[in-house]
mmCIF file of C-alpha atoms and ligand atoms in Angstrom:
data_model
loop_
_atom_site.group_PDB
_atom_site.id
_atom_site.type_symbol
_atom_site.label_atom_id
_atom_site.label_comp_id
_atom_site.label_asym_id
_atom_site.label_seq_id
_atom_site.Cartn_x
_atom_site.Cartn_y
_atom_site.Cartn_z
ATOM 1 C CA UNK V 17 0.000 0.000 0.000
ATOM 2 C CA UNK V 18 2.791 2.366 0.894
ATOM 3 C CA UNK V 19 4.353 1.899 -2.497
ATOM 4 C CA UNK V 20 1.043 2.324 -4.240
ATOM 5 C CA UNK V 21 0.488 5.611 -2.463
ATOM 6 C CA UNK V 22 3.954 6.872 -3.355
ATOM 7 C CA UNK V 23 3.352 5.996 -6.978
ATOM 8 C CA UNK V 24 -0.047 7.677 -7.032
ATOM 9 C CA UNK V 25 1.429 10.843 -5.659
ATOM 10 C CA UNK V 26 4.154 10.953 -8.274
ATOM 11 C CA UNK V 27 1.842 10.131 -11.175
ATOM 12 C CA UNK V 28 -0.842 12.545 -10.091
ATOM 13 C CA UNK V 29 1.554 15.457 -9.724
ATOM 14 C CA UNK V 30 2.999 14.597 -13.103
ATOM 15 C CA UNK V 31 -0.354 14.353 -14.893
ATOM 16 C CA UNK V 32 -1.603 17.606 -13.361
ATOM 17 C CA UNK V 33 1.043 19.497 -15.305
ATOM 18 C CA UNK V 34 -0.592 18.699 -18.643
ATOM 19 C CA UNK V 35 -4.086 19.885 -17.590
ATOM 20 C CA UNK V 36 -5.371 23.022 -19.259
ATOM 21 C CA UNK V 37 -9.164 22.936 -18.854
ATOM 22 C CA UNK V 38 -11.508 23.038 -15.904
ATOM 23 C CA UNK V 39 -13.253 19.818 -16.944
ATOM 24 C CA UNK V 40 -9.980 17.907 -17.013
ATOM 25 C CA UNK V 41 -9.047 19.337 -13.664
ATOM 26 C CA UNK V 42 -12.347 18.173 -12.248
ATOM 27 C CA UNK V 43 -11.813 14.703 -13.595
ATOM 28 C CA UNK V 44 -8.278 14.655 -12.205
ATOM 29 C CA UNK V 45 -9.602 15.524 -8.785
ATOM 30 C CA UNK V 46 -12.179 12.753 -8.675
ATOM 31 C CA UNK V 47 -9.616 10.211 -9.912
ATOM 32 C CA UNK V 48 -6.946 11.130 -7.397
ATOM 33 C CA UNK V 49 -8.739 12.314 -4.284
ATOM 34 C CA UNK V 50 -12.288 11.139 -5.014
ATOM 35 C CA UNK V 51 -14.248 8.142 -3.757
ATOM 36 C CA UNK V 52 -12.549 5.662 -6.079
ATOM 37 C CA UNK V 53 -9.023 7.002 -5.607
ATOM 38 C CA UNK V 54 -6.066 5.134 -4.151
ATOM 39 C CA UNK V 55 -6.089 7.474 -1.144
ATOM 40 C CA UNK V 56 -9.668 6.552 -0.276
ATOM 41 C CA UNK V 57 -8.816 2.894 -0.812
ATOM 42 C CA UNK V 58 -5.876 3.243 1.621
ATOM 43 C CA UNK V 59 -8.210 4.522 4.348
ATOM 44 C CA UNK V 60 -10.618 1.688 3.668
ATOM 45 C CA UNK V 61 -8.008 -1.042 4.123
ATOM 46 C CA UNK V 62 -6.468 0.455 7.303
ATOM 47 C CA UNK V 63 -8.547 -1.768 9.582
ATOM 48 C CA UNK V 64 -7.216 -4.938 7.924
ATOM 49 C CA UNK V 65 -3.568 -3.964 8.286
ATOM 50 C CA UNK V 66 -1.181 -5.104 10.991
ATOM 51 C CA UNK V 67 -0.498 -2.912 14.007
ATOM 52 C CA UNK V 68 2.928 -1.895 12.663
ATOM 53 C CA UNK V 69 1.759 -1.085 9.174
ATOM 54 C CA UNK V 70 -1.431 0.788 10.084
ATOM 55 C CA UNK V 71 0.100 4.068 11.403
ATOM 56 C CA UNK V 72 2.561 4.201 8.526
ATOM 57 C CA UNK V 73 -0.079 3.810 5.848
ATOM 58 C CA UNK V 74 -2.440 6.182 7.646
ATOM 59 C CA UNK V 75 0.165 8.857 7.910
ATOM 60 C CA UNK V 76 1.266 8.573 4.307
ATOM 61 C CA UNK V 77 -2.331 8.568 3.058
ATOM 62 C CA UNK V 78 -2.898 11.842 4.956
ATOM 63 C CA UNK V 79 0.222 13.372 3.488
ATOM 64 C CA UNK V 80 -0.638 12.343 -0.026
ATOM 65 C CA UNK V 81 -4.143 13.653 0.301
ATOM 66 C CA UNK V 82 -3.004 17.007 1.674
ATOM 67 C CA UNK V 83 -0.365 17.433 -1.005
ATOM 68 C CA UNK V 84 -2.811 16.600 -3.770
ATOM 69 C CA UNK V 85 -5.438 19.018 -2.369
ATOM 70 C CA UNK V 86 -2.814 21.718 -2.285
ATOM 71 C CA UNK V 87 -1.584 21.250 -5.847
ATOM 72 C CA UNK V 88 -5.193 21.008 -6.969
ATOM 73 C CA UNK V 89 -6.018 24.419 -5.459
ATOM 74 C CA UNK V 90 -2.914 25.938 -6.994
ATOM 75 C CA UNK V 91 -3.828 24.600 -10.412
ATOM 76 C CA UNK V 92 -7.377 25.843 -10.074
ATOM 77 C CA UNK V 93 -6.182 29.361 -9.325
ATOM 78 C CA UNK V 94 -3.737 29.185 -12.208
ATOM 79 C CA UNK V 95 -6.511 28.212 -14.637
ATOM 80 C CA UNK V 96 -8.777 30.981 -13.309
ATOM 81 C CA UNK V 97 -6.106 33.594 -13.876
ATOM 82 C CA UNK V 98 -5.350 32.317 -17.351
ATOM 83 C CA UNK V 99 -9.043 32.495 -18.258
ATOM 84 C CA UNK V 100 -9.263 36.061 -16.993
ATOM 85 C CA UNK V 101 -6.192 37.194 -18.923
ATOM 86 C CA UNK V 102 -7.566 35.504 -21.992
ATOM 87 C CA UNK V 103 -10.960 37.196 -21.734
ATOM 88 C CA UNK V 104 -9.381 40.581 -21.085
ATOM 89 C CA UNK V 105 -7.390 40.224 -24.226
ATOM 90 C CA UNK V 106 -10.081 38.935 -26.522
ATOM 91 C CA UNK V 107 -13.226 40.733 -25.245
ATOM 92 C CA UNK V 108 -12.124 44.330 -25.281
ATOM 93 C CA UNK V 109 -14.365 46.747 -23.397
ATOM 94 C CA UNK V 110 -15.064 50.183 -24.742
ATOM 95 C CA UNK V 111 -15.148 52.129 -21.496
ATOM 96 C CA UNK V 112 -15.872 55.354 -23.345
ATOM 97 C CA UNK V 113 -19.359 54.186 -24.425
ATOM 98 C CA UNK V 114 -22.102 56.212 -22.709
ATOM 99 C CA UNK V 115 -23.961 54.247 -20.009
ATOM 100 C CA UNK V 116 -27.551 53.131 -20.281
ATOM 101 C CA UNK V 117 -29.869 55.661 -18.634
ATOM 102 C CA UNK V 118 -31.913 54.341 -15.726
ATOM 103 C CA UNK V 119 -35.631 55.042 -16.120
ATOM 104 C CA UNK V 120 -36.794 56.729 -12.956
ATOM 105 C CA UNK V 121 -40.421 56.755 -11.919
ATOM 106 C CA UNK V 122 -42.048 60.068 -11.080
ATOM 107 C CA UNK V 123 -44.619 61.394 -8.715
ATOM 108 C CA UNK V 124 -48.085 61.972 -10.095
ATOM 109 C CA UNK V 125 -48.683 65.687 -10.784
ATOM 110 C CA UNK V 126 -51.516 65.768 -8.253
ATOM 111 C CA UNK V 127 -49.288 64.144 -5.621
ATOM 112 C CA UNK V 128 -46.795 66.926 -6.218
ATOM 113 C CA UNK V 129 -49.473 69.560 -5.724
ATOM 114 C CA UNK V 130 -50.698 67.801 -2.586
ATOM 115 C CA UNK V 131 -47.194 67.852 -1.147
ATOM 116 C CA UNK V 132 -46.851 71.557 -1.840
ATOM 117 C CA UNK V 133 -50.176 72.146 -0.112
ATOM 118 C CA UNK V 134 -49.131 70.068 2.927
ATOM 119 C CA UNK V 135 -45.902 72.002 3.190
ATOM 120 C CA UNK V 136 -47.553 75.409 3.107
ATOM 121 C CA UNK V 137 -50.115 74.476 5.741
ATOM 122 C CA UNK V 138 -47.481 72.742 7.852
ATOM 123 C CA UNK V 139 -45.588 76.023 7.940
ATOM 124 C CA UNK V 140 -48.755 77.622 9.280
ATOM 125 C CA UNK V 141 -49.131 74.985 11.988
ATOM 126 C CA UNK V 142 -51.699 72.667 10.399
ATOM 127 C CA UNK V 143 -51.267 68.937 10.918
ATOM 128 C CA UNK V 144 -52.354 66.358 8.355
ATOM 129 C CA UNK V 145 -55.290 64.310 9.648
ATOM 130 C CA UNK V 146 -56.318 61.341 7.497
ATOM 131 C CA UNK V 147 -59.876 60.098 7.624
ATOM 132 C CA UNK V 148 -61.846 57.388 5.915
ATOM 133 C CA UNK V 149 -63.113 57.357 2.340
ATOM 134 C CA UNK V 150 -65.938 54.951 3.140
ATOM 135 C CA UNK V 151 -68.255 56.933 5.348
ATOM 136 C CA UNK V 152 -71.589 56.799 7.018
ATOM 137 C CA UNK V 153 -74.502 58.855 5.820
ATOM 138 C CA UNK V 154 -74.413 60.601 9.213
ATOM 139 C CA UNK V 155 -70.890 61.894 8.826
ATOM 140 C CA UNK V 156 -71.219 62.837 5.170
ATOM 141 C CA UNK V 157 -74.540 64.649 5.644
ATOM 142 C CA UNK V 158 -76.354 64.693 8.988
ATOM 143 C CA UNK V 159 -73.472 65.847 11.182
ATOM 144 C CA UNK V 160 -72.742 68.487 8.560
ATOM 145 C CA UNK V 161 -76.140 69.997 9.164
ATOM 146 C CA UNK V 162 -77.872 68.196 6.319
ATOM 147 C CA UNK V 163 -80.539 66.037 7.923
ATOM 148 C CA UNK V 164 -82.363 63.399 5.929
ATOM 149 C CA UNK V 165 -84.275 64.826 2.953
ATOM 150 C CA UNK V 166 -82.316 68.076 3.104
ATOM 151 C CA UNK V 167 -82.273 69.402 -0.484
ATOM 152 C CA UNK V 168 -78.535 70.226 -0.280
ATOM 153 C CA UNK V 169 -77.826 66.479 -0.238
ATOM 154 C CA UNK V 170 -78.456 66.505 -3.983
ATOM 155 C CA UNK V 171 -75.378 68.656 -4.530
ATOM 156 C CA UNK V 172 -73.237 65.928 -3.027
ATOM 157 C CA UNK V 173 -74.878 62.867 -4.504
ATOM 158 C CA UNK V 174 -72.733 59.816 -3.981
ATOM 159 C CA UNK V 175 -72.310 56.078 -4.475
ATOM 160 C CA UNK V 176 -74.326 54.014 -2.045
ATOM 161 C CA UNK V 177 -73.240 50.581 -0.890
ATOM 162 C CA UNK V 178 -75.558 47.663 -0.258
ATOM 163 C CA UNK V 179 -75.113 48.255 3.458
ATOM 164 C CA UNK V 180 -77.687 50.762 4.627
ATOM 165 C CA UNK V 181 -76.121 54.116 5.538
ATOM 166 C CA UNK V 182 -72.627 53.211 4.274
ATOM 167 C CA UNK V 183 -71.512 55.424 1.404
ATOM 168 C CA UNK V 184 -68.439 56.805 -0.310
ATOM 169 C CA UNK V 185 -67.719 60.285 0.963
ATOM 170 C CA UNK V 186 -68.442 63.123 -1.443
ATOM 171 C CA UNK V 187 -66.132 65.592 0.264
ATOM 172 C CA UNK V 188 -63.534 65.641 3.015
ATOM 173 C CA UNK V 189 -65.856 67.629 5.304
ATOM 174 C CA UNK V 190 -66.953 64.522 7.302
ATOM 175 C CA UNK V 191 -63.355 64.504 8.536
ATOM 176 C CA UNK V 192 -64.118 67.740 10.388
ATOM 177 C CA UNK V 193 -66.445 65.887 12.726
ATOM 178 C CA UNK V 194 -64.001 62.984 13.140
ATOM 179 C CA UNK V 195 -61.241 65.420 14.095
ATOM 180 C CA UNK V 196 -63.490 67.340 16.489
ATOM 181 C CA UNK V 197 -64.690 64.192 18.202
ATOM 182 C CA UNK V 198 -61.114 63.091 18.695
ATOM 183 C CA UNK V 199 -59.689 66.397 19.907
ATOM 184 C CA UNK V 200 -62.476 68.126 21.853
ATOM 185 C CA UNK V 201 -62.209 70.202 23.994
ATOM 186 C CA UNK V 202 -58.712 71.030 22.728
ATOM 187 C CA UNK V 203 -58.162 73.606 19.965
ATOM 188 C CA UNK V 204 -57.684 72.126 16.474
ATOM 189 C CA UNK V 205 -55.613 73.054 13.454
ATOM 190 C CA UNK V 206 -55.656 70.315 10.816
ATOM 191 C CA UNK V 207 -55.872 69.703 7.119
ATOM 192 C CA UNK V 208 -57.751 66.636 5.892
ATOM 193 C CA UNK V 209 -56.609 65.429 2.487
ATOM 194 C CA UNK V 210 -57.948 62.506 0.521
ATOM 195 C CA UNK V 211 -60.050 60.940 -2.159
ATOM 196 C CA UNK V 212 -63.718 61.797 -2.610
ATOM 197 C CA UNK V 213 -66.389 60.309 -4.856
ATOM 198 C CA UNK V 214 -69.434 61.726 -6.582
ATOM 199 C CA UNK V 215 -72.208 60.312 -8.663
ATOM 200 C CA UNK V 216 -71.663 62.690 -11.498
ATOM 201 C CA UNK V 217 -71.562 63.038 -15.232
ATOM 202 C CA UNK V 218 -67.854 62.807 -16.064
ATOM 203 C CA UNK V 219 -66.609 65.584 -18.323
ATOM 204 C CA UNK V 220 -63.556 67.802 -18.816
ATOM 205 C CA UNK V 221 -64.151 69.556 -15.505
ATOM 206 C CA UNK V 222 -65.523 66.849 -13.242
ATOM 207 C CA UNK V 223 -64.534 63.308 -12.428
ATOM 208 C CA UNK V 224 -66.372 60.837 -10.241
ATOM 209 C CA UNK V 225 -63.278 60.455 -8.093
ATOM 210 C CA UNK V 226 -60.952 63.251 -7.036
ATOM 211 C CA UNK V 227 -58.942 64.627 -4.135
ATOM 212 C CA UNK V 228 -59.866 67.352 -1.732
ATOM 213 C CA UNK V 229 -57.939 69.074 1.000
ATOM 214 C CA UNK V 230 -60.099 70.240 3.848
ATOM 215 C CA UNK V 231 -58.885 72.672 6.476
ATOM 216 C CA UNK V 232 -60.259 73.053 9.961
ATOM 217 C CA UNK V 233 -59.381 75.345 12.839
ATOM 218 C CA UNK V 234 -61.386 75.313 16.069
ATOM 219 C CA UNK V 235 -60.656 77.333 19.177
ATOM 220 C CA UNK V 236 -61.668 80.345 21.197
ATOM 221 C CA UNK V 237 -61.997 83.715 19.437
ATOM 222 C CA UNK V 238 -61.427 82.388 15.927
ATOM 223 C CA UNK V 239 -62.865 84.898 13.499
ATOM 224 C CA UNK V 240 -63.670 85.243 9.830
ATOM 225 C CA UNK V 241 -60.594 87.485 9.666
ATOM 226 C CA UNK V 242 -58.417 84.506 10.661
ATOM 227 C CA UNK V 243 -59.973 82.461 7.872
ATOM 228 C CA UNK V 244 -59.388 85.208 5.308
ATOM 229 C CA UNK V 245 -55.765 85.604 6.281
ATOM 230 C CA UNK V 246 -54.964 81.887 6.346
ATOM 231 C CA UNK V 247 -56.455 81.083 2.956
ATOM 232 C CA UNK V 248 -55.157 84.260 1.302
ATOM 233 C CA UNK V 249 -51.683 83.607 2.667
ATOM 234 C CA UNK V 250 -51.975 80.054 1.360
ATOM 235 C CA UNK V 251 -52.788 81.407 -2.117
ATOM 236 C CA UNK V 252 -49.833 83.778 -1.984
ATOM 237 C CA UNK V 253 -47.456 80.986 -1.026
ATOM 238 C CA UNK V 254 -48.872 78.613 -3.644
ATOM 239 C CA UNK V 255 -49.227 80.950 -6.635
ATOM 240 C CA UNK V 256 -47.122 84.058 -6.117
ATOM 241 C CA UNK V 257 -46.417 86.473 -3.263
ATOM 242 C CA UNK V 258 -48.648 89.284 -4.425
ATOM 243 C CA UNK V 259 -51.553 87.384 -5.934
ATOM 244 C CA UNK V 260 -54.840 89.102 -5.067
ATOM 245 C CA UNK V 261 -57.759 87.176 -3.581
ATOM 246 C CA UNK V 262 -61.451 87.952 -3.196
ATOM 247 C CA UNK V 263 -64.283 86.405 -1.261
ATOM 248 C CA UNK V 264 -67.780 85.975 -2.646
ATOM 249 C CA UNK V 265 -70.744 85.182 -0.440
ATOM 250 C CA UNK V 266 -71.854 81.593 -0.896
ATOM 251 C CA UNK V 267 -73.806 78.894 0.869
ATOM 252 C CA UNK V 268 -72.843 75.608 2.490
ATOM 253 C CA UNK V 269 -75.085 73.984 5.094
ATOM 254 C CA UNK V 270 -72.094 73.302 7.342
ATOM 255 C CA UNK V 271 -70.644 76.819 7.422
ATOM 256 C CA UNK V 272 -72.195 80.162 8.361
ATOM 257 C CA UNK V 273 -71.345 82.578 6.917
ATOM 258 C CA UNK V 274 -69.985 80.842 3.815
ATOM 259 C CA UNK V 275 -67.794 82.134 1.048
ATOM 260 C CA UNK V 276 -65.990 81.181 -2.100
ATOM 261 C CA UNK V 277 -62.420 82.361 -2.504
ATOM 262 C CA UNK V 278 -61.119 83.434 -5.905
ATOM 263 C CA UNK V 279 -57.553 84.297 -6.831
ATOM 264 C CA UNK V 280 -56.648 86.755 -9.497
ATOM 265 C CA UNK V 281 -56.021 84.856 -12.722
ATOM 266 C CA UNK V 282 -52.277 84.329 -12.856
ATOM 267 C CA UNK V 283 -52.372 83.593 -16.576
ATOM 268 C CA UNK V 284 -53.593 87.075 -17.612
ATOM 269 C CA UNK V 285 -53.014 88.919 -14.317
ATOM 270 C CA UNK V 286 -56.689 89.723 -14.051
ATOM 271 C CA UNK V 287 -57.165 91.101 -17.545
ATOM 272 C CA UNK V 288 -59.393 88.286 -18.712
ATOM 273 C CA UNK V 289 -58.433 85.240 -20.763
ATOM 274 C CA UNK V 290 -59.721 81.821 -21.743
ATOM 275 C CA UNK V 291 -58.437 80.173 -18.543
ATOM 276 C CA UNK V 292 -60.483 82.520 -16.303
ATOM 277 C CA UNK V 293 -63.277 82.725 -18.880
ATOM 278 C CA UNK V 294 -62.695 86.457 -19.280
ATOM 279 C CA UNK V 295 -63.522 87.174 -15.615
ATOM 280 C CA UNK V 296 -59.978 87.785 -14.386
ATOM 281 C CA UNK V 297 -60.600 85.515 -11.397
ATOM 282 C CA UNK V 298 -60.192 81.800 -10.650
ATOM 283 C CA UNK V 299 -62.340 80.033 -8.107
ATOM 284 C CA UNK V 300 -60.123 78.111 -5.675
ATOM 285 C CA UNK V 301 -62.090 76.970 -2.654
ATOM 286 C CA UNK V 302 -65.247 76.992 -0.586
ATOM 287 C CA UNK V 303 -64.958 78.129 3.008
ATOM 288 C CA UNK V 304 -66.730 79.611 5.978
ATOM 289 C CA UNK V 305 -67.175 79.649 9.745
ATOM 290 C CA UNK V 306 -68.057 76.226 11.139
ATOM 291 C CA UNK V 307 -71.821 76.086 11.701
ATOM 292 C CA UNK V 308 -72.859 75.907 15.400
ATOM 293 C CA UNK V 309 -74.682 72.636 14.761
ATOM 294 C CA UNK V 310 -71.517 71.072 13.339
ATOM 295 C CA UNK V 311 -69.508 72.274 16.344
ATOM 296 C CA UNK V 312 -72.130 70.679 18.591
ATOM 297 C CA UNK V 313 -71.984 67.381 16.676
ATOM 298 C CA UNK V 314 -68.230 67.524 17.177
ATOM 299 C CA UNK V 315 -68.573 68.000 20.920
ATOM 300 C CA UNK V 316 -67.785 71.736 21.139
ATOM 301 C CA UNK V 317 -70.046 74.336 22.724
ATOM 302 C CA UNK V 318 -70.617 77.028 20.072
ATOM 303 C CA UNK V 319 -71.084 79.605 22.841
ATOM 304 C CA UNK V 320 -67.496 79.079 23.830
ATOM 305 C CA UNK V 321 -65.800 77.879 20.634
ATOM 306 C CA UNK V 322 -65.724 78.985 17.050
ATOM 307 C CA UNK V 323 -63.874 77.766 14.001
ATOM 308 C CA UNK V 324 -63.373 78.017 10.303
ATOM 309 C CA UNK V 325 -63.212 75.413 7.556
ATOM 310 C CA UNK V 326 -62.328 75.372 3.909
ATOM 311 C CA UNK V 327 -62.172 72.826 1.110
ATOM 312 C CA UNK V 328 -60.143 72.903 -2.077
ATOM 313 C CA UNK V 329 -59.499 70.610 -5.029
ATOM 314 C CA UNK V 330 -55.868 69.711 -5.776
ATOM 315 C CA UNK V 331 -56.766 68.442 -9.271
ATOM 316 C CA UNK V 332 -58.249 71.783 -10.153
ATOM 317 C CA UNK V 333 -55.245 73.636 -8.762
ATOM 318 C CA UNK V 334 -52.918 71.345 -10.715
ATOM 319 C CA UNK V 335 -54.931 72.071 -13.863
ATOM 320 C CA UNK V 336 -54.573 75.795 -13.288
ATOM 321 C CA UNK V 337 -50.866 75.601 -12.492
ATOM 322 C CA UNK V 338 -50.075 73.601 -15.628
ATOM 323 C CA UNK V 339 -52.943 74.773 -17.905
ATOM 324 C CA UNK V 340 -54.325 71.266 -18.165
ATOM 325 C CA UNK V 341 -57.619 71.411 -20.006
ATOM 326 C CA UNK V 342 -59.151 68.042 -19.159
ATOM 327 C CA UNK V 343 -59.387 66.597 -15.638
ATOM 328 C CA UNK V 344 -59.702 63.062 -17.043
ATOM 329 C CA UNK V 345 -55.995 63.019 -17.936
ATOM 330 C CA UNK V 346 -55.178 62.410 -14.284
ATOM 331 C CA UNK V 347 -56.705 58.946 -14.324
ATOM 332 C CA UNK V 348 -55.990 57.941 -17.889
ATOM 333 C CA UNK V 349 -52.522 56.569 -17.105
ATOM 334 C CA UNK V 350 -51.165 57.931 -20.343
ATOM 335 C CA UNK V 351 -47.386 58.012 -20.004
ATOM 336 C CA UNK V 352 -47.147 60.846 -22.539
ATOM 337 C CA UNK V 353 -49.162 63.004 -20.165
ATOM 338 C CA UNK V 354 -47.516 61.878 -16.930
ATOM 339 C CA UNK V 355 -43.973 62.210 -18.278
ATOM 340 C CA UNK V 356 -44.353 65.947 -18.603
ATOM 341 C CA UNK V 357 -44.262 66.621 -14.874
HETATM 342 N N1 LIG Y 20 -67.152 70.415 1.262
HETATM 343 C C1 LIG Y 20 -67.345 71.514 0.362
HETATM 344 C C2 LIG Y 20 -67.459 70.947 -1.051
HETATM 345 O O1 LIG Y 20 -67.118 69.830 -1.271
HETATM 346 C C3 LIG Y 20 -66.228 72.506 0.450
HETATM 347 C C4 LIG Y 20 -66.192 73.231 1.763
HETATM 348 C C5 LIG Y 20 -65.407 72.739 2.796
HETATM 349 C C6 LIG Y 20 -66.930 74.383 1.976
HETATM 350 C C7 LIG Y 20 -65.372 73.382 4.011
HETATM 351 C C8 LIG Y 20 -66.884 75.032 3.192
HETATM 352 C C9 LIG Y 20 -66.089 74.533 4.190
HETATM 353 O O2 LIG Y 20 -67.916 71.627 -1.964
#
């Protein structure tokens, strides 16, 4: 056995020299150190050997195995290096070629507007308060001072679910009552953004699903003057620092008094153009002082507390900012439209 091992070692080292491919190297390894190799055989016969012979054979088998493993690793490394040199020489890289541009996704134009709106109101101390899109009839109407059969409900017609009294909200105003019920009797300063739904004929100006951003401030001594300043300042920060605003009397069941805020058309600077339909003004939001009944539904005593609320449409603002003529683009998923922002 000893002789056989010596011979194997010599032959194996000799035959390794001629190997130039990985396959051959693999084969060499299984022949010389693998299951059917002389080394493995030597281990297998150890138990049948005499006491004197056993340690000698064992020791030599270990040595042979270690030596062969070592030369195998060296050869492997040698082949790897040769392959690398070869590929560097034959497959020349042109490192001056321009790289392939990575296609980055973008934020939806309305998301961008929403973020600008959040930032402006955050600077004025308003927190974002998220409320549900699936609402109860009570929150969408009754708590907003529109009891059952109130004619104003028609203006906010919605999608009804099969569950009685469960509807999709038509505006973010129900969030006012959620916020009040959570915070009372503390003062409140929040904006309530989110998706709203209306049962409506879809056309260039109205969609059946759209965002709103509601604002709500409740506290002691809050006046209509506070409302005017906050929303006018918002317009100045959103459009430009000396944009003019005006308030027109309006009606909402949940505010009293109610108003509509317009900003001077920033396309024609108030002269009259197609964007402002020759009026010089653009309607931006509905607003007003929170109606005493709504305060009461929210848990505030109207004798002690007052508040203001407003609601605006980010899609409409985005359309104005970018002169987009059809609101349906926002949901059409047309890359040619979305890529422009
Ligand atoms: N919820 C109203 C609408 O959808 C907007 C509004 C909000 C008006 C808050 C007044 C106060 O038209």
